[in-house]
Coordinates of C-alpha atoms in Angstrom, one line a residue:
M1 CA 63.1 97.6 57.7
A2 CA 60.1 96.4 58.6
A3 CA 59.3 98.9 61.3
Q4 CA 59.8 101.4 59.4
A5 CA 57.7 100.4 56.4
A6 CA 55.2 99.5 59.2
R7 CA 55.5 103.9 60.3
V8 CA 55.9 104.8 56.1
S9 CA 52.0 102.9 56.1
R10 CA 50.8 104.2 58.9
Q11 CA 52.0 107.8 57.9
R12 CA 50.3 107.4 54.2
A13 CA 46.6 106.1 56.0
A14 CA 46.7 109.3 58.5
T15 CA 47.4 111.0 55.4
Q16 CA 43.9 109.4 53.9
G17 CA 41.8 110.5 57.5
L18 CA 41.8 106.7 58.3
G19 CA 42.2 105.9 62.3
S20 CA 39.9 109.3 62.7
N21 CA 36.6 109.0 64.5
Q22 CA 34.6 110.1 60.8
N23 CA 36.9 107.5 59.0
A24 CA 37.3 104.8 62.3
L25 CA 39.6 101.7 60.8
K26 CA 37.9 97.6 60.4
Y27 CA 39.2 95.9 64.0
L28 CA 40.1 92.0 62.4
G29 CA 39.0 94.3 58.5
Q30 CA 35.0 93.7 59.6
D31 CA 33.3 95.7 57.6
F32 CA 29.5 96.9 59.5
K33 CA 28.2 97.6 56.6
T34 CA 29.3 94.8 54.5
L35 CA 28.2 92.0 56.9
R36 CA 25.4 93.4 57.2
Q37 CA 23.8 93.3 54.2
Q38 CA 25.6 90.4 53.1
C39 CA 23.2 88.8 56.1
L40 CA 20.5 91.2 55.1
D41 CA 21.1 88.8 51.9
S42 CA 21.2 85.8 52.7
G43 CA 18.1 85.9 55.7
V44 CA 20.4 85.0 58.2
L45 CA 21.5 86.2 61.6
F46 CA 25.3 87.4 61.8
K47 CA 28.0 84.8 63.7
D48 CA 31.0 86.7 64.6
P49 CA 33.5 84.1 63.5
E50 CA 36.1 86.7 65.4
F51 CA 34.5 86.6 68.8
P52 CA 32.5 83.4 68.7
A53 CA 29.6 82.6 71.7
C54 CA 31.7 79.7 73.4
P55 CA 33.9 80.0 76.5
S56 CA 36.6 81.4 75.2
A57 CA 35.0 84.5 75.1
L58 CA 34.1 85.1 78.2
G59 CA 37.7 84.3 80.0
Y60 CA 40.8 82.6 80.5
K61 CA 41.1 82.2 84.6
D62 CA 37.7 83.3 86.9
L63 CA 35.4 82.9 83.8
G64 CA 37.8 80.5 82.0
P65 CA 35.9 77.2 81.2
G66 CA 35.3 75.0 83.3
S67 CA 34.9 78.0 85.8
P68 CA 32.3 77.2 88.3
Q69 CA 31.5 81.0 87.5
T70 CA 30.6 80.1 84.0
Q71 CA 28.1 76.6 84.7
G72 CA 24.4 76.8 82.9
I73 CA 26.1 79.9 81.1
I74 CA 23.2 80.1 77.9
W75 CA 24.0 82.7 74.6
K76 CA 21.3 84.4 73.3
R77 CA 20.4 87.2 71.4
P78 CA 17.8 90.2 72.7
T79 CA 14.7 88.7 70.3
E80 CA 15.3 85.9 73.0
L81 CA 14.5 87.1 76.1
C82 CA 12.0 89.8 75.2
P83 CA 9.2 90.1 72.9
S84 CA 10.6 93.6 71.5
P85 CA 14.0 94.4 72.1
Q86 CA 15.1 97.9 71.5
F87 CA 18.8 99.7 71.1
I88 CA 17.9 102.8 73.0
V89 CA 14.9 103.3 75.2
G90 CA 13.8 106.7 75.3
G91 CA 17.3 108.1 75.1
A92 CA 20.9 107.1 76.4
T93 CA 20.8 107.5 80.5
C94 CA 23.0 106.3 83.9
T95 CA 20.1 104.4 84.2
D96 CA 21.3 102.3 81.1
I97 CA 23.8 100.4 82.9
C98 CA 24.0 98.2 86.6
Q99 CA 26.8 96.4 87.4
G100 CA 26.2 92.1 85.9
G101 CA 28.2 89.9 87.9
L102 CA 32.1 91.7 86.5
G103 CA 34.2 93.2 88.1
D104 CA 34.2 95.7 85.5
C105 CA 32.4 98.8 87.6
W106 CA 35.5 101.8 86.5
L107 CA 34.2 100.8 82.8
L108 CA 30.2 101.4 83.7
A109 CA 31.3 104.8 85.4
A110 CA 32.8 105.4 82.0
I111 CA 30.2 104.6 79.6
A112 CA 27.8 106.5 82.7
S113 CA 29.2 109.7 82.3
L114 CA 28.5 109.0 77.7
T115 CA 25.8 109.3 78.3
L116 CA 25.6 112.7 79.6
N117 CA 26.6 114.1 76.6
E118 CA 25.7 113.3 73.6
E119 CA 27.7 114.6 71.0
L120 CA 30.6 112.0 72.7
L121 CA 27.8 109.3 73.1
Y122 CA 27.3 108.3 69.9
R123 CA 31.2 108.7 68.3
V124 CA 31.0 106.3 70.2
V125 CA 27.7 104.4 69.9
P126 CA 26.3 105.0 66.2
R127 CA 22.8 106.1 65.2
D128 CA 22.2 103.7 62.7
Q129 CA 21.1 100.5 64.2
D130 CA 18.6 99.3 66.1
F131 CA 16.2 95.4 66.4
Q132 CA 13.3 97.0 64.0
E133 CA 14.9 98.3 60.3
N134 CA 17.4 96.4 58.9
Y135 CA 18.1 93.7 62.1
A136 CA 20.5 91.6 61.2
G137 CA 21.9 90.0 64.6
I138 CA 25.1 92.4 64.2
F139 CA 26.1 95.8 65.5
H140 CA 29.3 97.8 65.3
F141 CA 30.9 100.8 68.3
Q142 CA 33.9 103.1 68.3
F143 CA 36.6 103.4 70.4
W144 CA 39.3 104.8 70.8
Q145 CA 42.9 103.2 70.8
Y146 CA 46.5 104.5 70.4
G147 CA 46.0 107.6 68.6
E148 CA 43.1 105.8 66.4
W149 CA 39.8 105.4 66.2
V150 CA 38.6 101.4 66.0
E151 CA 35.1 100.5 64.3
V152 CA 34.4 96.8 66.8
V153 CA 31.4 94.6 64.5
I154 CA 29.9 92.2 66.8
D155 CA 27.1 89.8 67.1
D156 CA 23.9 90.6 69.3
R157 CA 24.1 87.1 71.5
L158 CA 25.0 87.6 75.2
P159 CA 25.8 85.4 78.6
T160 CA 22.8 84.4 80.0
K161 CA 21.8 82.8 83.5
N162 CA 18.3 81.8 84.2
G163 CA 16.9 84.2 81.7
Q164 CA 19.2 86.9 82.7
L165 CA 22.0 88.7 81.3
L166 CA 25.2 88.3 83.0
F167 CA 26.9 91.3 82.5
L168 CA 26.2 95.0 82.7
H169 CA 22.1 95.3 81.3
S170 CA 19.9 98.0 81.8
E171 CA 17.6 98.7 83.5
Q172 CA 14.6 98.7 81.3
G173 CA 14.3 95.0 80.4
N174 CA 14.0 95.1 76.9
E175 CA 16.7 98.2 76.2
F176 CA 20.5 96.2 75.4
W177 CA 22.7 99.1 73.7
S178 CA 24.8 99.0 76.3
A179 CA 25.2 95.5 76.9
L180 CA 26.1 95.5 73.6
L181 CA 28.2 98.0 73.4
E182 CA 30.6 95.7 76.9
K183 CA 30.8 93.5 74.7
A184 CA 32.3 95.2 71.7
Y185 CA 35.0 96.1 74.7
A186 CA 35.6 92.5 75.9
K187 CA 36.1 91.8 72.0
L188 CA 38.6 94.2 71.7
N189 CA 40.7 93.6 75.3
G190 CA 40.7 89.4 74.5
C191 CA 37.2 88.5 76.1
Y192 CA 35.0 90.1 79.7
E193 CA 37.5 88.5 82.3
A194 CA 40.4 91.0 80.9
L195 CA 38.1 93.4 81.3
A196 CA 37.9 93.0 86.1
G197 CA 38.9 95.4 88.0
G198 CA 40.8 99.3 86.3
S199 CA 40.8 102.8 86.5
T200 CA 37.7 105.0 84.8
V201 CA 40.0 106.7 83.6
E202 CA 41.2 104.0 81.4
G203 CA 37.5 103.7 79.6
F204 CA 37.0 107.4 79.2
E205 CA 40.3 107.9 77.2
D206 CA 39.4 104.5 75.5
F207 CA 34.8 106.9 73.8
T208 CA 36.9 110.1 74.1
G209 CA 40.5 110.2 73.3
G210 CA 41.9 112.8 75.7
I211 CA 44.4 112.6 78.1
S212 CA 43.5 112.7 82.2
E213 CA 45.2 115.0 85.0
F214 CA 44.9 115.0 88.7
Y215 CA 45.1 117.5 90.9
D216 CA 44.8 116.4 95.3
L217 CA 42.9 119.7 96.6
K218 CA 44.5 118.9 100.3
K219 CA 47.9 120.3 97.8
P220 CA 46.3 122.4 94.7
P221 CA 48.5 123.9 92.4
A222 CA 48.9 127.9 93.2
N223 CA 47.4 128.1 89.6
L224 CA 44.6 125.9 89.9
Y225 CA 41.9 128.9 88.8
Q226 CA 43.7 129.2 85.7
I227 CA 43.6 125.4 85.4
I228 CA 39.4 125.1 85.5
R229 CA 39.4 127.9 83.3
K230 CA 41.3 127.2 80.5
A231 CA 40.1 123.1 80.7
L232 CA 36.5 125.0 80.7
R233 CA 36.9 126.6 77.9
A234 CA 38.8 123.8 75.7
G235 CA 36.2 121.5 76.5
S236 CA 37.5 119.0 79.5
L237 CA 35.7 116.9 81.3
L238 CA 35.5 118.0 84.6
G239 CA 34.9 115.6 87.7
C240 CA 35.6 116.5 91.8
S241 CA 35.1 113.8 94.1
I242 CA 35.2 113.3 98.2
D243 CA 37.6 110.6 99.4
V244 CA 36.2 108.5 102.6
S245 CA 38.2 106.7 104.9
S246 CA 36.4 103.5 104.9
A247 CA 32.9 102.3 102.5
A248 CA 30.9 102.8 105.6
E249 CA 31.4 106.3 104.7
A250 CA 30.5 106.2 101.4
E251 CA 27.1 108.0 100.9
A252 CA 27.3 109.7 104.1
I253 CA 26.2 113.9 103.7
T254 CA 28.1 115.6 105.1
S255 CA 26.8 119.2 107.8
Q256 CA 26.6 121.5 104.0
K257 CA 24.4 118.9 101.8
L258 CA 28.1 117.3 100.6
V259 CA 27.8 113.8 100.0
K260 CA 30.5 111.6 99.7
S261 CA 32.0 109.7 98.0
H262 CA 30.1 111.5 95.2
A263 CA 30.8 112.7 91.6
Y264 CA 31.0 115.9 90.7
S265 CA 30.4 118.1 87.7
V266 CA 32.4 121.1 87.3
T267 CA 30.5 123.3 84.8
G268 CA 32.0 126.9 84.7
V269 CA 34.1 129.0 86.9
E270 CA 33.8 132.6 87.7
E271 CA 35.1 136.0 89.1
V272 CA 32.0 138.4 91.5
D273 CA 33.6 141.6 93.3
F274 CA 32.1 140.5 96.8
Q275 CA 32.5 143.8 99.2
G276 CA 35.1 145.6 96.9
H277 CA 37.5 142.6 96.8
P278 CA 37.7 140.0 93.7
E279 CA 35.3 136.1 94.7
K280 CA 36.4 133.8 92.2
L281 CA 33.4 131.0 92.3
I282 CA 33.1 127.7 90.9
R283 CA 29.9 126.5 89.7
L284 CA 29.0 122.2 90.4
R285 CA 26.5 119.4 89.3
N286 CA 25.5 116.8 91.1
P287 CA 23.9 114.6 88.4
W288 CA 23.0 111.7 90.6
G289 CA 20.7 113.6 93.9
E290 CA 19.1 116.6 95.2
V291 CA 20.9 116.9 97.5
E292 CA 22.5 120.3 97.4
W293 CA 25.6 122.4 98.7
S294 CA 24.4 125.0 101.6
G295 CA 27.0 127.0 102.2
A296 CA 27.8 129.8 100.8
W297 CA 26.5 130.8 97.4
S298 CA 24.2 128.4 98.0
D299 CA 20.9 129.0 96.2
D300 CA 19.0 130.9 99.1
A301 CA 22.3 132.7 100.6
P302 CA 23.5 135.9 101.9
E303 CA 25.9 136.4 99.6
W304 CA 24.0 137.1 96.9
N305 CA 23.1 140.4 98.5
H306 CA 26.1 142.0 98.3
I307 CA 26.9 141.5 94.4
D308 CA 26.4 143.4 92.0
P309 CA 22.2 142.7 91.1
Q310 CA 22.8 142.3 87.4
R311 CA 26.0 140.1 88.5
K312 CA 23.6 137.7 90.4
E313 CA 21.0 137.6 87.3
E314 CA 23.7 136.8 84.4
L315 CA 25.5 133.6 86.9
D316 CA 21.7 132.5 87.8
K317 CA 20.5 131.9 84.0
K318 CA 23.4 130.4 83.9
V319 CA 22.4 127.8 86.7
E320 CA 20.7 124.2 85.4
D321 CA 18.9 122.0 87.8
G322 CA 21.6 120.0 90.1
E323 CA 23.8 123.2 89.7
F324 CA 25.1 125.1 92.2
W325 CA 27.5 127.5 93.5
M326 CA 30.5 127.4 96.0
S327 CA 33.2 129.7 96.6
L328 CA 36.8 128.5 94.9
S329 CA 38.3 128.6 98.8
D330 CA 35.5 127.0 100.0
F331 CA 35.1 124.1 97.0
M332 CA 38.5 123.1 98.3
R333 CA 38.3 122.4 101.2
Q334 CA 35.5 120.3 101.0
F335 CA 36.4 118.0 97.5
S336 CA 39.8 115.7 97.9
R337 CA 40.9 114.8 94.5
L338 CA 40.0 117.0 91.2
E339 CA 39.8 114.9 87.6
I340 CA 40.7 116.4 84.2
C341 CA 39.8 114.9 81.3
N342 CA 41.2 116.7 78.8
L343 CA 39.8 116.0 74.9
S344 CA 41.8 115.7 71.7
P345 CA 41.7 117.8 68.9
D346 CA 40.2 114.9 67.3
S347 CA 36.9 114.5 70.0
L348 CA 35.3 117.6 69.4
S349 CA 33.7 119.3 66.3
S350 CA 33.3 123.0 67.6
E351 CA 34.8 125.3 66.4
E352 CA 34.6 127.3 69.1
L353 CA 36.4 125.1 71.4
H354 CA 39.9 126.4 72.3
K355 CA 41.8 123.0 71.6
W356 CA 44.6 121.4 72.9
N357 CA 47.2 120.2 69.7
L358 CA 48.4 116.9 69.1
V359 CA 51.9 115.0 68.9
L360 CA 51.7 111.5 68.9
F361 CA 54.8 108.8 68.7
N362 CA 54.3 105.4 69.1
G363 CA 58.0 103.6 70.1
R364 CA 59.1 99.8 72.0
W365 CA 60.8 98.9 74.5
T366 CA 62.8 96.1 73.2
R367 CA 64.7 93.9 75.9
G368 CA 68.6 94.1 74.5
S369 CA 67.7 96.5 72.6
T370 CA 65.7 99.5 73.7
A371 CA 64.4 98.9 76.8
G372 CA 67.1 100.7 79.4
G373 CA 65.0 100.8 82.8
C374 CA 64.4 104.3 84.6
Q375 CA 67.6 106.5 85.8
N376 CA 68.5 104.1 87.8
Y377 CA 70.1 102.3 84.9
P378 CA 72.8 104.5 84.0
A379 CA 74.4 102.1 81.9
T380 CA 71.6 101.2 79.7
Y381 CA 68.9 104.7 80.6
W382 CA 70.5 106.0 77.2
T383 CA 69.3 103.0 74.9
N384 CA 65.6 103.5 75.0
P385 CA 64.0 106.0 72.8
Q386 CA 63.8 108.6 72.5
F387 CA 61.6 111.8 71.1
K388 CA 62.4 114.9 70.5
I389 CA 59.7 118.3 70.8
H390 CA 60.3 122.2 69.7
L391 CA 58.2 124.6 71.3
D392 CA 58.5 128.2 70.3
E393 CA 55.3 129.7 71.5
V394 CA 54.5 130.5 74.9
D395 CA 50.4 130.3 76.1
E396 CA 48.7 133.0 75.5
D397 CA 47.4 133.4 79.0
Q398 CA 51.1 133.6 81.2
E399 CA 48.8 136.0 84.2
E400 CA 49.8 132.9 86.2
S401 CA 53.2 133.2 85.8
I402 CA 55.1 135.1 88.0
G403 CA 58.9 134.4 85.9
E404 CA 59.9 133.8 82.4
P405 CA 56.6 133.3 80.1
C406 CA 55.9 129.5 79.0
C407 CA 54.7 126.6 77.3
T408 CA 51.6 124.0 78.9
V409 CA 52.7 120.8 77.8
L410 CA 50.5 117.6 78.8
L411 CA 52.9 114.3 78.4
G412 CA 50.7 111.0 78.3
L413 CA 52.3 107.5 78.4
M414 CA 50.4 105.0 77.8
Q415 CA 51.1 101.6 77.4
K416 CA 50.1 99.2 74.5
N417 CA 47.5 96.0 75.1
R418 CA 48.6 94.9 78.0
R419 CA 44.8 93.8 79.2
R420 CA 44.6 91.4 76.0
Q421 CA 48.3 89.3 77.2
K422 CA 46.8 88.9 81.3
R423 CA 45.5 86.1 80.2
I424 CA 48.9 84.7 79.2
G425 CA 50.1 86.1 82.5
Q426 CA 51.0 89.6 81.2
G427 CA 49.9 93.2 84.0
M428 CA 50.9 96.1 83.3
L429 CA 54.5 97.8 83.4
S430 CA 55.8 100.5 85.8
I431 CA 56.2 103.1 83.2
G432 CA 57.2 107.2 84.1
Y433 CA 59.2 109.8 81.4
A434 CA 61.6 112.2 82.2
V435 CA 61.6 115.5 79.7
Y436 CA 64.4 117.5 79.3
Q437 CA 66.2 119.9 77.7
V438 CA 68.4 120.6 74.7
P439 CA 71.3 122.9 74.9
K440 CA 71.7 125.2 72.9
E441 CA 75.4 123.5 70.8
L442 CA 73.5 120.4 71.3
E443 CA 69.5 121.7 68.6
S444 CA 70.9 121.5 65.5
H445 CA 71.9 117.5 65.8
T446 CA 67.8 117.0 65.6
D447 CA 67.7 113.6 64.7
A448 CA 70.8 112.0 66.3
H449 CA 70.6 110.0 69.8
L450 CA 71.8 111.5 72.2
G451 CA 74.0 109.2 74.7
R452 CA 74.7 108.2 78.4
D453 CA 77.1 110.7 78.2
F454 CA 74.1 113.8 78.2
F455 CA 72.6 111.7 80.7
L456 CA 75.2 111.8 83.0
A457 CA 75.8 115.5 83.0
Y458 CA 72.0 117.2 83.1
Q459 CA 68.8 116.7 84.4
P460 CA 65.0 116.6 83.1
S461 CA 63.7 120.0 83.4
A462 CA 60.4 117.6 84.4
R463 CA 59.2 114.0 84.8
T464 CA 57.0 112.1 86.6
S465 CA 57.6 111.4 90.4
T466 CA 56.8 108.2 90.8
Y467 CA 57.1 104.9 88.3
V468 CA 53.5 103.0 88.4
N469 CA 51.8 100.4 86.8
L470 CA 49.3 101.9 85.5
R471 CA 48.0 102.1 81.4
E472 CA 48.3 105.4 81.5
V473 CA 50.9 108.2 83.4
S474 CA 50.5 111.4 82.3
G475 CA 50.8 115.0 83.6
R476 CA 51.6 119.0 83.4
A477 CA 54.6 121.0 82.3
R478 CA 55.5 124.8 82.0
L479 CA 58.7 124.8 80.4
P480 CA 59.6 127.6 78.4
P481 CA 60.5 128.0 74.3
G482 CA 63.0 126.0 73.4
E483 CA 64.4 121.8 72.3
Y484 CA 63.3 118.9 74.4
L485 CA 64.1 115.2 73.9
V486 CA 60.9 113.0 76.4
V487 CA 62.4 109.4 77.5
P488 CA 59.5 107.4 78.1
S489 CA 61.3 104.4 80.3
T490 CA 60.1 100.9 82.9
F491 CA 60.8 101.2 85.5
E492 CA 63.6 97.9 85.2
P493 CA 65.8 97.2 82.4
F494 CA 65.5 94.7 80.3
K495 CA 61.3 94.7 80.5
D496 CA 59.7 94.0 76.5
G497 CA 56.5 96.5 75.6
E498 CA 54.8 98.7 72.6
F499 CA 53.7 102.1 74.1
C500 CA 52.8 105.8 72.5
L501 CA 53.5 108.8 73.6
R502 CA 50.8 111.6 73.4
V503 CA 52.3 115.9 74.1
F504 CA 49.2 118.3 74.4
S505 CA 50.4 121.3 73.8
E506 CA 48.8 124.8 74.3
K507 CA 50.5 126.2 71.3
K508 CA 51.5 124.0 68.0
A509 CA 54.5 122.1 69.3
Q510 CA 56.9 120.8 66.6
A511 CA 58.1 117.0 66.5
L512 CA 61.5 116.1 65.3
S513 CA 62.7 113.1 63.8
Q514 CA 65.0 111.3 65.9
R515 CA 67.3 108.3 64.0
E516 CA 67.8 104.7 65.9
R517 CA 70.6 105.2 68.7
E518 CA 74.1 102.7 68.1
T519 CA 74.6 100.6 69.9
G520 CA 77.4 100.5 73.1
D521 CA 78.1 98.4 75.9
Q522 CA 80.2 100.6 78.1
Q523 CA 80.0 100.7 82.0
W524 CA 78.9 104.4 83.8
P525 CA 78.4 106.1 87.2
G526 CA 74.7 107.5 88.4
L527 CA 73.1 110.1 87.4
G528 CA 73.9 112.2 90.9
L529 CA 69.4 112.5 91.2
P530 CA 67.8 111.1 93.5
P531 CA 66.9 107.2 92.8
M532 CA 63.7 106.8 91.6
Q533 CA 60.3 104.6 93.5
E534 CA 58.2 102.2 91.6
E535 CA 54.5 102.2 92.6
H536 CA 52.3 99.0 92.5
V537 CA 48.7 99.9 92.0
R538 CA 46.0 97.4 92.9
P539 CA 43.3 96.5 90.2
R540 CA 39.6 97.7 91.6
E541 CA 36.9 98.7 90.5
R542 CA 36.3 102.0 90.9
D543 CA 32.0 102.3 92.4
L544 CA 29.8 103.6 89.6
D545 CA 29.2 106.8 91.5
Q546 CA 32.6 108.0 91.1
I547 CA 33.2 109.4 86.8
Y548 CA 33.2 112.0 85.2
V549 CA 30.5 114.2 84.2
L550 CA 30.7 115.2 80.8
L551 CA 30.3 119.1 79.9
N552 CA 27.3 120.5 77.5

C-alpha cells in the first residue's frame, strides 16, 4: 500500500508540473527564495543546517574526520577570500573549471561542456544570484535526478587551505560559480568524497536529463551516418575522441593534425556530389586548440575543387572557428569512439528539434521478492520487476533498414543513490536488462506478471551484452511494432537496490501497467541462452579534455 501511495503521489505531483526544470522539487524541502529573504530580513548570512561546514561534509575515509588530507582546512566565504568576488566573470567558460584536490575530473569535464551551451548551462546554474544584489550567503543549482529536476540550496562557505580553495576553482581568483556548483553536487551526493571517481556521462546526464550511448568506431554500425544525422536533428550532444594506449601518448598530435585524447564535437553531417559519386562528410570542432585536421576535405584540400562551387559556399558558411570537414570514412579510421548524449523532451525548449519521446518507470529490487538476478538464475529470474511497452508507430526514416519497418528505442537502466551509499560500503551493483516480444496470444493480458514458463520458452529480442557496475547501462534497439516486456535485473540475485528505467522512442510508446507478481518457489532448468557475464569497471578520473561538447 505504501508503494502504491508513493506512486499516486508522484503521479499527482507530475501532473502539477513538479519535478520539471521550470518547477523543480525542493531538495530536503529548502526553498531558495524563502531562505534568502529570511536572511536579508534578519541581516544574517545563510548557514546551511542540512550541509554544515564541518568534517562530515568533506568525506568519510580519505577525506574523513582526522585524516591527514583534512588537516588545516578552514571553511571561508568568497567575501573572505577576495575583496570583490563575482559569481560569473565575462560569461562562463572552460577556463572557469580547474581541478583541485579531489578526484572528480569526470565531473569537471561535464561542467566544462555545459559552458558551451548557454541554454543548458543556465538551467543548471540559475542567473538570479550574485555577490552584489540581494547577497545573503545563499546560492542554488538544479540537477536532474532519476526522472525529476531538483533544486539544491547551499551556503557559500567553501573548504580552503592556506587561503586557497581546496577543490574546484576558476582560473580567475575572484570567480566562484563553478566551486559553488561542485559544492551543491557534493551535497546532493552526501559529501565531497562521494564524488571521487566516475564517468563524465553520469555528471552530464545529471545536468541535462539525457541518455548516453557509445559507439566503437573500429566496429561501427552500418547505419552510423543515419544515427549521427538523426542525433543532430534531435539536438543531441555528440563527442568523439582518439584513444591512447599510454599516458605518454596523451596530447600527441597525429601526422594529419588530430590531437589524441582530446574530445572533438560533431556539429554537422552533409552529403556532396564528388566527381559523380556521393560523399558523406562530417563536421567536427576542436574547442581546445588551434590544431586542425590537414587531410582530405580540410580547409584548403583539393577535394573542394571538384564539387559544385555553390555547394562549397553553402558548406563554408556553416563552418565556424575551430571547425573543419572530413569524410565519414576518414572519421571512422582516425577516431576511436563516438559518444552521443540524447536529450529528453524536457531538456531543450526549441520547437524545431525532433525530440525523443520518453517513458519512465521506477522500481526496486528487493531481496527475497523482486531481486531475481540475471538469466543465469532461471529459478528466480522471472521474479524481477517487469515493464510493458507498446510500439505501434514505425520510424519515419527507414532508409537504413533493409528488412521490415522498425521502431527505434533507446533503453537506459539507472541505479539510484549509490554514491550516497558509498560511506556505508555499498558500491555500484552490476546491472543489465533484457527485452522480450510478447506473443500475440499474451498481448491481452496487459497487467499479468509473466512467470517462469514464459522465460524458458522465449529468448530476448534485445539485451545488454554484459552486466556492468556502472550507474547506468544503455543501448539502442530496432524492434518491429508490437508489445514488449522489459526486465531489468542485477547480475546476481538477492541484491537490494532502487532503479529507474527510461525508454526513449522516436515515435510515442505506450506504457502498459503491470500487476505485482505472485510468489512461487518451483525450480526450473536453464534458459538455453549463453551465460551472462559480469564486468567490473574500476571508477577512475576522466581527463578534462575527454568531454562531451554541446551543440549550439
